[in-house]
Structure formats: C-alpha cells, structure tokens
Short mmCIF file of C-alpha atoms in Angstrom, two decimals:
data_model
loop_
_atom_site.label_atom_id
_atom_site.label_comp_id
_atom_site.label_asym_id
_atom_site.label_seq_id
_atom_site.Cartn_x
_atom_site.Cartn_y
_atom_site.Cartn_z
CA MET A 1 0.20 -0.06 -0.07
CA PRO A 2 1.15 3.34 -0.53
CA PRO A 3 3.78 4.79 2.38
CA SER A 4 2.66 7.18 4.56
CA GLY A 5 3.96 9.41 7.59
CA PRO A 6 7.90 9.94 7.50
CA SER A 7 8.20 7.83 4.70
CA ILE A 8 6.48 10.51 2.19
CA SER A 9 9.60 12.95 2.59
CA PHE A 10 11.46 9.88 1.26
CA ALA A 11 9.20 8.60 -1.59
CA ALA A 12 9.17 12.60 -2.70
CA GLN A 13 13.11 12.30 -3.79
CA ARG A 14 13.26 8.49 -4.65
CA THR A 15 11.42 6.10 -6.69
CA ALA A 16 8.38 5.31 -4.69
CA TYR A 17 7.86 2.09 -6.04
CA PRO A 18 4.84 0.78 -3.18
CA VAL A 19 3.01 4.13 -4.80
CA LEU A 20 3.90 3.04 -8.45
CA PHE A 21 3.26 -0.56 -8.33
CA ALA A 22 -0.39 0.69 -6.37
CA ILE A 23 -0.84 2.86 -9.64
CA ALA A 24 -0.22 0.27 -11.85
CA PHE A 25 -2.31 -2.25 -10.62
CA SER A 26 -5.38 0.26 -10.48
CA HIS A 27 -4.30 0.64 -14.52
CA LEU A 28 -4.53 -2.78 -14.65
CA LEU A 29 -7.85 -3.28 -13.52
CA ASN A 30 -8.86 -0.09 -15.21
CA ASP A 31 -7.80 -1.50 -18.28
CA THR A 32 -9.23 -4.96 -18.11
CA VAL A 33 -12.67 -3.23 -18.24
CA GLN A 34 -11.75 -1.52 -21.13
CA ALA A 35 -10.49 -4.92 -22.65
CA LEU A 36 -13.93 -6.29 -22.12
CA ILE A 37 -15.18 -4.08 -25.01
CA PRO A 38 -13.30 -4.87 -27.83
CA ALA A 39 -13.59 -8.71 -26.41
CA ILE A 40 -17.14 -9.65 -26.36
CA TYR A 41 -17.40 -8.21 -29.95
CA PRO A 42 -18.08 -11.59 -31.81
CA LEU A 43 -20.63 -12.28 -28.94
CA VAL A 44 -22.53 -8.73 -29.81
CA LYS A 45 -21.90 -8.91 -33.70
CA ALA A 46 -24.09 -12.19 -33.76
CA SER A 47 -26.40 -11.55 -31.33
CA TYR A 48 -27.40 -7.73 -32.49
CA GLN A 49 -26.37 -8.89 -36.66
CA LEU A 50 -24.05 -5.70 -36.27
CA SER A 51 -22.10 -4.78 -39.38
CA TYR A 52 -18.04 -4.52 -38.93
CA ALA A 53 -19.12 -0.91 -39.55
CA GLN A 54 -20.95 -0.85 -36.52
CA ILE A 55 -18.31 -2.53 -34.62
CA GLY A 56 -16.20 -0.07 -35.23
CA LEU A 57 -18.66 2.56 -34.14
CA ILE A 58 -18.65 1.19 -30.61
CA THR A 59 -15.09 1.30 -30.51
CA LEU A 60 -14.62 5.44 -32.01
CA THR A 61 -17.53 6.00 -29.00
CA PHE A 62 -15.68 4.52 -26.33
CA GLN A 63 -12.09 5.96 -28.02
CA THR A 64 -13.82 9.28 -28.49
CA THR A 65 -14.76 9.97 -25.15
CA ALA A 66 -11.79 8.53 -23.86
CA SER A 67 -9.92 10.82 -26.21
CA ILE A 68 -11.57 14.06 -26.61
CA LEU A 69 -11.71 15.03 -22.72
CA GLN A 70 -7.92 13.58 -22.12
CA PRO A 71 -6.38 16.99 -23.01
CA LEU A 72 -8.62 18.89 -21.05
CA VAL A 73 -8.09 16.91 -18.05
CA GLY A 74 -4.40 16.98 -18.20
CA HIS A 75 -4.31 20.68 -18.84
CA TRP A 76 -6.72 21.24 -15.88
CA THR A 77 -5.47 19.25 -13.52
CA ASP A 78 -1.91 20.83 -14.54
CA LYS A 79 -3.41 24.07 -12.47
CA ARG A 80 -5.05 22.29 -9.94
CA PRO A 81 -4.05 18.72 -9.25
CA ARG A 82 -7.29 16.75 -8.35
CA PRO A 83 -5.83 13.15 -7.36
CA PHE A 84 -9.53 12.22 -5.86
CA ALA A 85 -10.90 12.82 -9.08
CA LEU A 86 -9.99 9.25 -9.96
CA VAL A 87 -12.45 7.49 -7.69
CA GLY A 88 -14.80 9.45 -9.62
CA GLY A 89 -13.67 8.66 -12.78
CA MET A 90 -13.65 4.90 -11.63
CA GLY A 91 -17.33 5.53 -10.73
CA SER A 92 -18.58 6.39 -14.32
CA THR A 93 -16.72 3.17 -15.34
CA LEU A 94 -18.25 0.96 -12.71
CA VAL A 95 -22.00 2.62 -14.29
CA GLY A 96 -20.83 2.10 -17.64
CA LEU A 97 -19.85 -1.65 -17.23
CA LEU A 98 -23.47 -2.03 -15.60
CA VAL A 99 -25.45 -0.46 -18.54
CA LEU A 100 -23.18 -2.68 -20.98
CA SER A 101 -24.52 -5.92 -19.02
CA GLN A 102 -28.09 -4.50 -19.33
CA ALA A 103 -27.86 -3.46 -22.79
CA SER A 104 -30.43 -4.56 -25.70
CA SER A 105 -29.81 -2.35 -28.69
CA LEU A 106 -26.77 -0.81 -30.25
CA SER A 107 -27.68 2.66 -28.30
CA MET A 108 -27.65 1.21 -24.94
CA ILE A 109 -24.02 -0.39 -25.85
CA LEU A 110 -22.65 3.05 -27.40
CA ALA A 111 -23.92 4.72 -24.19
CA ALA A 112 -22.26 1.96 -21.76
CA VAL A 113 -18.95 2.76 -23.79
CA ALA A 114 -19.27 5.96 -23.76
CA LEU A 115 -19.51 6.05 -19.80
CA VAL A 116 -16.39 3.70 -19.55
CA GLY A 117 -14.40 6.41 -21.58
CA VAL A 118 -15.05 9.33 -19.91
CA GLY A 119 -13.94 7.15 -16.83
CA SER A 120 -10.53 6.26 -18.75
CA SER A 121 -9.90 10.16 -20.17
CA ILE A 122 -9.96 11.24 -15.81
CA PHE A 123 -7.92 8.27 -14.85
CA HIS A 124 -5.21 8.63 -17.52
CA PRO A 125 -3.57 11.98 -17.40
CA GLU A 126 -3.79 12.54 -13.33
CA ALA A 127 -2.57 8.98 -12.98
CA SER A 128 0.13 9.88 -15.22
CA ARG A 129 1.19 12.51 -13.38
CA MET A 130 1.11 10.23 -10.35
CA ALA A 131 3.63 8.10 -11.63
CA PHE A 132 5.61 10.53 -12.56
CA THR A 133 6.09 12.17 -9.55
CA ALA A 134 6.63 8.29 -8.04
CA SER A 135 9.63 8.12 -10.26
CA GLY A 136 12.65 9.30 -8.40
CA GLY A 137 13.93 10.54 -11.52
CA LYS A 138 13.78 6.78 -13.59
CA ARG A 139 10.85 8.46 -15.92
CA SER A 140 10.74 6.04 -18.21
CA LEU A 141 10.63 2.94 -15.84
CA SER A 142 8.20 4.31 -13.86
CA GLN A 143 5.83 5.29 -16.85
CA SER A 144 6.77 1.83 -18.33
CA VAL A 145 5.64 0.10 -15.13
CA PHE A 146 2.19 1.92 -15.19
CA GLN A 147 1.62 1.22 -18.68
CA LEU A 148 2.40 -2.70 -17.63
CA GLY A 149 -0.38 -2.79 -15.77
CA GLY A 150 -2.87 -1.41 -18.45
CA ASN A 151 -1.38 -3.83 -21.26
CA ALA A 152 -1.34 -6.71 -18.75
CA GLY A 153 -5.37 -5.18 -17.66
CA SER A 154 -5.43 -5.67 -22.09
CA ALA A 155 -4.46 -8.83 -22.06
CA LEU A 156 -6.70 -10.09 -18.99
CA GLY A 157 -9.73 -8.90 -20.39
CA PRO A 158 -9.74 -11.52 -23.64
CA LEU A 159 -9.29 -14.55 -21.55
CA LEU A 160 -12.09 -13.33 -18.80
CA ALA A 161 -14.23 -12.54 -21.82
CA ALA A 162 -13.53 -15.93 -23.24
CA ALA A 163 -13.68 -17.54 -19.51
CA VAL A 164 -17.10 -15.74 -18.56
CA ILE A 165 -18.74 -14.03 -21.03
CA VAL A 166 -18.46 -15.61 -24.41
CA PRO A 167 -20.08 -18.94 -22.21
CA PHE A 168 -22.92 -17.41 -20.10
CA GLY A 169 -23.43 -14.08 -21.66
CA GLN A 170 -23.77 -10.40 -21.85
CA ALA A 171 -25.25 -10.22 -18.33
CA THR A 172 -22.03 -11.77 -16.79
CA VAL A 173 -20.42 -8.18 -17.82
CA GLY A 174 -22.08 -7.14 -14.54
CA TRP A 175 -20.09 -9.18 -12.52
CA PHE A 176 -16.84 -7.28 -13.53
CA VAL A 177 -18.10 -4.08 -11.16
CA VAL A 178 -15.69 -5.72 -8.48
CA LEU A 179 -12.95 -4.20 -10.59
CA PRO A 180 -13.40 -0.66 -10.45
CA LEU A 181 -14.68 -0.85 -6.82
CA ILE A 182 -11.40 -2.42 -6.06
CA ALA A 183 -9.32 0.31 -7.65
CA MET A 184 -11.80 3.44 -6.00
CA VAL A 185 -10.14 1.81 -2.78
CA VAL A 186 -6.71 1.98 -4.21
CA LEU A 187 -6.85 4.92 -5.98
CA TRP A 188 -8.13 6.77 -2.85
CA ARG A 189 -5.05 5.96 -0.61
CA VAL A 190 -2.51 6.63 -3.77
CA GLY A 191 -4.75 10.05 -3.91
CA GLN A 192 -3.63 10.65 -0.01
CA TRP A 193 -0.18 9.87 -0.70
CA TYR A 194 0.02 12.27 -3.80
CA LEU A 195 -1.27 15.38 -1.59
CA ARG A 196 1.09 15.14 0.84
CA VAL A 197 3.96 14.83 -1.76
CA MET A 198 2.39 17.77 -3.62
CA ALA A 199 2.83 19.79 -0.28
CA ILE A 200 6.46 19.01 0.07
CA ARG A 201 7.22 19.32 -3.56
CA GLN A 202 5.53 22.84 -3.40
CA ARG A 203 7.93 24.02 -0.57
CA ARG A 204 11.04 22.88 -2.45
CA SER A 205 9.68 24.22 -6.00
CA SER A 206 9.37 27.79 -4.36
CA ALA A 207 13.11 27.76 -3.34
CA ALA A 208 14.62 26.38 -6.17
CA PRO A 209 11.80 26.65 -9.17
CA GLY A 210 12.43 24.56 -11.80
CA PRO A 211 12.71 25.43 -15.79
CA THR A 212 9.18 26.06 -17.30
CA ARG A 213 10.42 26.45 -20.98
CA SER A 214 12.02 24.04 -23.10
CA ALA A 215 15.26 24.56 -24.18
CA LEU A 216 14.27 24.41 -27.96
CA PRO A 217 12.60 26.92 -30.26
CA ARG A 218 8.58 26.84 -30.00
CA ARG A 219 8.45 25.70 -33.76
CA LYS A 220 11.05 23.27 -33.14
CA VAL A 221 9.01 21.90 -30.28
CA VAL A 222 5.77 22.07 -32.60
CA LEU A 223 7.15 19.88 -34.97
CA ILE A 224 8.62 17.31 -32.73
CA ILE A 225 5.67 17.06 -30.79
CA ALA A 226 3.73 17.02 -34.49
CA THR A 227 5.98 13.78 -35.53
CA LEU A 228 5.82 12.01 -32.30
CA LEU A 229 2.14 11.96 -32.73
CA LEU A 230 2.55 10.45 -36.45
CA LEU A 231 4.64 7.75 -34.95
CA ILE A 232 1.54 7.40 -32.21
CA PHE A 233 -0.64 6.79 -35.22
CA SER A 234 1.25 4.34 -37.11
CA LYS A 235 1.33 2.34 -33.74
CA GLN A 236 -2.09 3.09 -32.40
CA PHE A 237 -3.77 2.03 -35.84
CA TYR A 238 -1.80 -1.04 -36.45
CA VAL A 239 -2.84 -2.07 -32.80
CA ALA A 240 -6.79 -1.37 -33.45
CA SER A 241 -6.08 -3.65 -36.25
CA MET A 242 -5.40 -5.98 -33.85
CA THR A 243 -8.02 -5.36 -30.81
CA SER A 244 -10.59 -5.30 -33.27
CA TYR A 245 -10.32 -7.52 -35.85
CA TYR A 246 -7.62 -9.93 -35.13
CA THR A 247 -10.15 -12.27 -33.58
CA PHE A 248 -12.29 -12.05 -36.84
CA TYR A 249 -9.33 -12.57 -38.93
CA LEU A 250 -8.46 -15.92 -37.13
CA ILE A 251 -11.74 -17.45 -37.32
CA GLY A 252 -12.42 -16.16 -40.68
CA ARG A 253 -9.03 -17.32 -42.01
CA PHE A 254 -7.87 -20.29 -40.11
CA GLY A 255 -11.55 -21.68 -38.72
CA LEU A 256 -10.62 -21.03 -35.04
CA SER A 257 -13.30 -21.19 -32.07
CA VAL A 258 -14.18 -18.00 -30.58
CA GLN A 259 -12.54 -18.86 -27.20
CA GLU A 260 -9.41 -19.97 -29.58
CA ALA A 261 -8.87 -16.83 -31.11
CA GLN A 262 -9.07 -15.13 -28.00
CA VAL A 263 -6.37 -16.68 -26.80
CA GLN A 264 -4.62 -15.45 -29.54
CA LEU A 265 -5.33 -11.99 -28.81
CA PHE A 266 -4.66 -12.83 -25.25
CA ILE A 267 -0.99 -13.88 -26.48
CA PHE A 268 -0.40 -10.58 -28.64
CA LEU A 269 -1.42 -8.45 -25.59
CA PHE A 270 0.68 -10.19 -23.31
CA ALA A 271 3.80 -9.78 -25.57
CA ALA A 272 2.90 -6.02 -25.65
CA ALA A 273 2.85 -5.98 -21.91
CA ILE A 274 6.39 -7.48 -21.97
CA GLY A 275 7.42 -4.98 -24.11
CA THR A 276 6.13 -2.27 -22.59
CA LEU A 277 8.60 -3.27 -19.62
CA LEU A 278 11.87 -3.66 -21.19
CA GLY A 279 11.18 -0.39 -23.37
CA GLY A 280 10.99 1.28 -20.17
CA PHE A 281 13.92 -0.19 -18.74
CA LEU A 282 16.03 0.15 -21.69
CA GLY A 283 14.91 3.94 -22.29
CA ASP A 284 16.36 5.53 -19.17
CA ARG A 285 19.56 3.71 -19.99
CA ILE A 286 20.41 4.12 -23.94
CA GLY A 287 17.70 6.71 -24.77
CA TYR A 288 14.37 7.73 -25.37
CA LYS A 289 14.73 8.37 -29.31
CA ARG A 290 16.14 4.88 -29.84
CA ILE A 291 13.96 3.05 -27.75
CA VAL A 292 11.17 4.97 -29.83
CA TRP A 293 13.30 4.43 -33.50
CA ALA A 294 13.88 0.51 -32.86
CA SER A 295 10.24 0.42 -31.78
CA ILE A 296 8.26 0.98 -34.53
CA LEU A 297 10.79 0.74 -37.74
CA GLY A 298 11.57 -2.72 -35.68
CA ALA A 299 7.96 -4.18 -35.82
CA ALA A 300 7.82 -4.03 -39.61
CA PRO A 301 9.36 -6.91 -40.91
CA PHE A 302 6.98 -8.63 -38.55
CA THR A 303 4.07 -6.90 -39.28
CA LEU A 304 4.53 -6.94 -43.41
CA ALA A 305 4.71 -11.03 -43.25
CA LEU A 306 1.68 -11.65 -40.58
CA PRO A 307 -0.93 -11.54 -43.63
CA TYR A 308 0.70 -14.11 -45.57
CA ALA A 309 1.90 -16.51 -42.76
CA ASN A 310 -0.05 -19.92 -41.75
CA PRO A 311 -1.43 -20.34 -38.55
CA PHE A 312 1.56 -20.91 -36.68
CA TRP A 313 3.80 -18.38 -38.00
CA THR A 314 0.48 -15.96 -37.74
CA GLY A 315 0.85 -16.21 -34.05
CA VAL A 316 4.27 -15.72 -33.66
CA LEU A 317 4.39 -12.91 -35.90
CA ALA A 318 1.79 -11.66 -34.00
CA PHE A 319 3.54 -12.00 -30.36
CA LEU A 320 6.77 -10.44 -32.17
CA ALA A 321 5.16 -7.37 -33.32
CA GLY A 322 3.48 -6.88 -30.14
CA PHE A 323 6.23 -6.79 -28.31
CA ILE A 324 8.26 -5.13 -30.46
CA LEU A 325 5.32 -2.02 -30.46
CA ALA A 326 4.49 -1.75 -27.12
CA SER A 327 7.94 -0.58 -26.01
CA ALA A 328 7.40 2.89 -27.65
CA PHE A 329 4.52 4.18 -25.98
CA SER A 330 6.33 4.92 -22.63
CA ALA A 331 9.40 6.22 -24.24
CA ILE A 332 7.44 8.92 -26.67
CA LEU A 333 5.71 10.11 -23.56
CA VAL A 334 8.64 10.83 -21.43
CA TYR A 335 10.13 12.12 -24.58
CA ALA A 336 7.61 14.77 -24.86
CA GLN A 337 7.54 15.75 -20.92
CA LEU A 338 10.68 16.47 -20.81
CA LEU A 339 10.56 18.42 -24.62
CA ILE A 340 7.99 20.68 -22.48
CA PRO A 341 8.82 21.02 -18.64
CA GLY A 342 6.24 21.55 -16.23
CA ARG A 343 3.15 20.63 -18.03
CA VAL A 344 2.96 16.88 -17.23
CA GLY A 345 -0.91 16.56 -17.18
CA LEU A 346 -1.02 18.51 -20.33
CA VAL A 347 1.37 16.17 -22.18
CA SER A 348 0.19 13.22 -20.76
CA GLY A 349 -3.83 13.96 -21.69
CA LEU A 350 -2.61 14.95 -25.32
CA PHE A 351 -0.84 11.72 -25.98
CA PHE A 352 -2.98 9.51 -24.09
CA GLY A 353 -5.99 11.46 -25.83
CA PHE A 354 -4.51 11.27 -29.27
CA ALA A 355 -3.61 7.38 -28.42
CA PHE A 356 -7.12 6.87 -27.51
CA GLY A 357 -8.71 8.85 -31.04
CA MET A 358 -6.32 6.96 -32.84
CA ALA A 359 -7.56 3.63 -31.99
CA GLY A 360 -11.33 4.51 -32.64
CA LEU A 361 -10.94 6.48 -35.53
CA GLY A 362 -8.56 3.17 -36.53
CA SER A 363 -11.39 1.12 -35.39
CA ALA A 364 -13.90 2.48 -37.51
CA LEU A 365 -12.33 3.22 -40.67
CA LEU A 366 -10.59 -0.44 -40.45
CA GLY A 367 -14.22 -1.81 -40.22
CA ARG A 368 -15.41 0.19 -43.03
CA LEU A 369 -13.11 -0.89 -45.21
CA ALA A 370 -13.54 -4.83 -43.71
CA ASP A 371 -17.36 -4.20 -44.75
CA ALA A 372 -16.07 -2.91 -48.55
CA THR A 373 -13.45 -5.51 -48.87
CA ASP A 374 -12.80 -8.29 -46.47
CA ILE A 375 -10.33 -9.02 -43.18
CA ASP A 376 -7.82 -9.59 -44.99
CA THR A 377 -7.37 -6.59 -46.88
CA VAL A 378 -7.16 -4.69 -43.54
CA PHE A 379 -4.23 -6.88 -41.91
CA ARG A 380 -2.12 -6.42 -45.39
CA VAL A 381 -2.94 -2.17 -45.03
CA CYS A 382 -2.13 -1.91 -41.52
CA SER A 383 1.43 -4.08 -42.59
CA PHE A 384 3.01 -1.03 -43.85
CA LEU A 385 2.05 1.40 -40.96
CA PRO A 386 5.49 0.53 -39.23
CA LEU A 387 7.50 2.30 -41.98
CA LEU A 388 6.41 5.26 -40.54
CA GLY A 389 9.10 4.34 -38.05
CA MET A 390 11.50 5.89 -40.43
CA LEU A 391 10.43 9.81 -39.07
CA CYS A 392 12.49 9.27 -36.17
CA TRP A 393 15.59 10.67 -37.87
CA TYR A 394 13.91 14.12 -37.59
CA LEU A 395 13.73 13.47 -33.39
CA PRO A 396 16.60 15.51 -31.89
CA ASP A 397 18.59 14.05 -28.93
CA GLN A 398 17.18 14.46 -25.61
CA LYS A 399 20.25 15.84 -24.19
CA ARG A 400 19.55 18.92 -26.33
CA PHE A 401 16.71 19.80 -24.77
CA ALA A 402 16.55 17.64 -21.26
CA SER A 403 19.16 17.74 -17.89
#
C-alpha cells in the first residue's frame, strides 16, 4: 500500500515503488474493464446482427469519449491537481459496465461504452502524473510500470471474456463491477499520498523553481510533437486492427473458435505487456529516441509478413510485433514530457487522448474497409504502418533539451 508519515519525504525524492505498483495495479483494473469491450465483439455482433462498420462505431464512441477529454483534464490538473477525481472516474466506469451488461440495442451499447470512456479520460492524465511524481528520476521505467499495468489488463480482458462472458452471456459483464470498486479503494489511498507529496514539492519548488520552458524554439517543439503524434498514429492504427479484428481474422482465415481466437489475442496483448516493461527499462539507459526508433520501425518486418503466414507463424509474428511495438509508448511520452517541462498533465492527456482517438478512428475506418473488402485486406493494409518509424530521423537527441 502507499507509504505514509515519515516515508513521504523519502518517497518525494526516490522512486516510490509501493505507490508506483499501486497505480499500475489500478491501471490493470481500469484497462481490464476497457478490454472487455472489444473482447465481446464476436458475441454482440452475432446477437444484434451488427456489421463491421457498427462494430467500429462502438470502438469509435468509446475511444472518442476517452480521447477528447484527456488533454482538457491534463491541462486543468496541471494548474489544480485533483488526485481524488480518479475515484470519480472509476465510478463512471462502474456505471458503464452495469449499463453494458443490460444493453439491449446498439444505442445502449454506445451509451455504456461512452461512460467507460469518460472514466478512462479522467484516469489516464492524472494517474500518469502520479507515476511521474513517484519516479524518483526513473521516468521511462515508471511510465513503463504504469503502462505494464494497463497492458496486462488489456491482455486479461479477452481471457476473462472467453472464460466468463462468451459461455454465460452478456449479463455477466455486470459481474466485473468489482474491478472498479477495488480500484476506487486503491486510488483513494494513492490520492492521500499524492496530496502530501505535492505539499512537500511545492515548498521545494518555491525555493528552487525548475525549468518551465523548453530549451528548443517553439516552432521546433511543435514540429517534434507533431512527429511524435504521427508515430503514435502508426502504432495505434496497427494495434486497433489487432484488438478489434484479429479474432475475426483468425476465425475467418483459419477456422478458429471464438475462445481459441481470444487466447491468440491474449498472447498478442501479453507480448505487448512484456515489451512495455523492457522498453521502459532500456529507455532510461540508452535514450528514448533509440527506443522509439527500434520499436516502431523494428516491428515492420513482422507486420509485413503476418498476412501471408500460416496459423503457427501468424501467432509467432503477432507476438513479436506486439512485443516490439509496445516498447515505444512510454519512451515517446517521457520524451515529450521532457520536451515541455512543467506540463506533465497536459502532455500525458494529449498523448493518451491522441492514442485513444487514433485507436477509435482506426477501428471505425478499418471496419468500413472490412465491410467494403474483407478482413484479410485490413491486415495487408495495416502491415505497412510501422514503416512510418522512419520519421524518427527527425527527432533530436534528448540531451539537447533535457537535463
């Protein structure tokens, strides 16, 4: 559990691992709930006779509500941190789950996933700020531990759906309200720790204020941020093809059952969880730019080969692609936070929000492409996205703007 009392001063200076693990655990619970949404797509598609475009609309609704609010929440909390807002965000997620469990139409499903999206938009910017605060200077590692919780939750969602929701029906979605309830308790404790650390850091910052402007010209900063967002675009569009349509691809191309396809999706997401942690560990040691370069562009050989592989090699290539691609996000986020000092909430909200938005837009557009052509075409088109990693040549080394 989060430390209290005399240990707070220590935690304000060194990496506060108990707090970091508590935040990551909350992220796991939050993203497990989120992962239930795409995991039940085969079930609701059959139950309500939905098209691929309507499946994409569900993802777009969730991701839009989860993305648009995040930069606004981050900007607001940069000025007035609200750590206990995380508890309210989890409350919105809880209500969304209950509505989803009883949804009897597409419109009710859209309302339910929108509520879950609102909860996500509140959670990510402020929780990312807490991870940054608890880092003790190990910024990439702390973001990766935070992301590891999220990726682990994303991997657990399909397994839980395959074990519980698919055999027992949509109503069992309501059983999972226990997850946001647990997260609310954990986040209340973390919020208490965060308030005490903020008081300590405010006293220190008044005595020795840190940098509030980037060392690079404003125009250069804007171009670098735009480049980083394009890299996020390439990653998230590919991940959207996997999370929303990989199960359909495996069922249609190789004849797998729904449960077998969900297990394969879990393997892809589990690989992403491992890659996230490794990327954070290496980012603090060899530089964030190198990790981003190796992660985005390095996944290209595997994504390009996947649409032409047999069932065994499809699983292997998906594992490798997920492992390599996932190592990029934490490095990109910390790189941007160092580029714009003093705006951790805004940067976190912008990048998490953009990532969610691109995943939602990608799912919707890819759903329309699948309806117009077929699922195989979706995976052939998306296989080229990691080639955008060549944009990394434009990024300056972090030593030019970060101490």
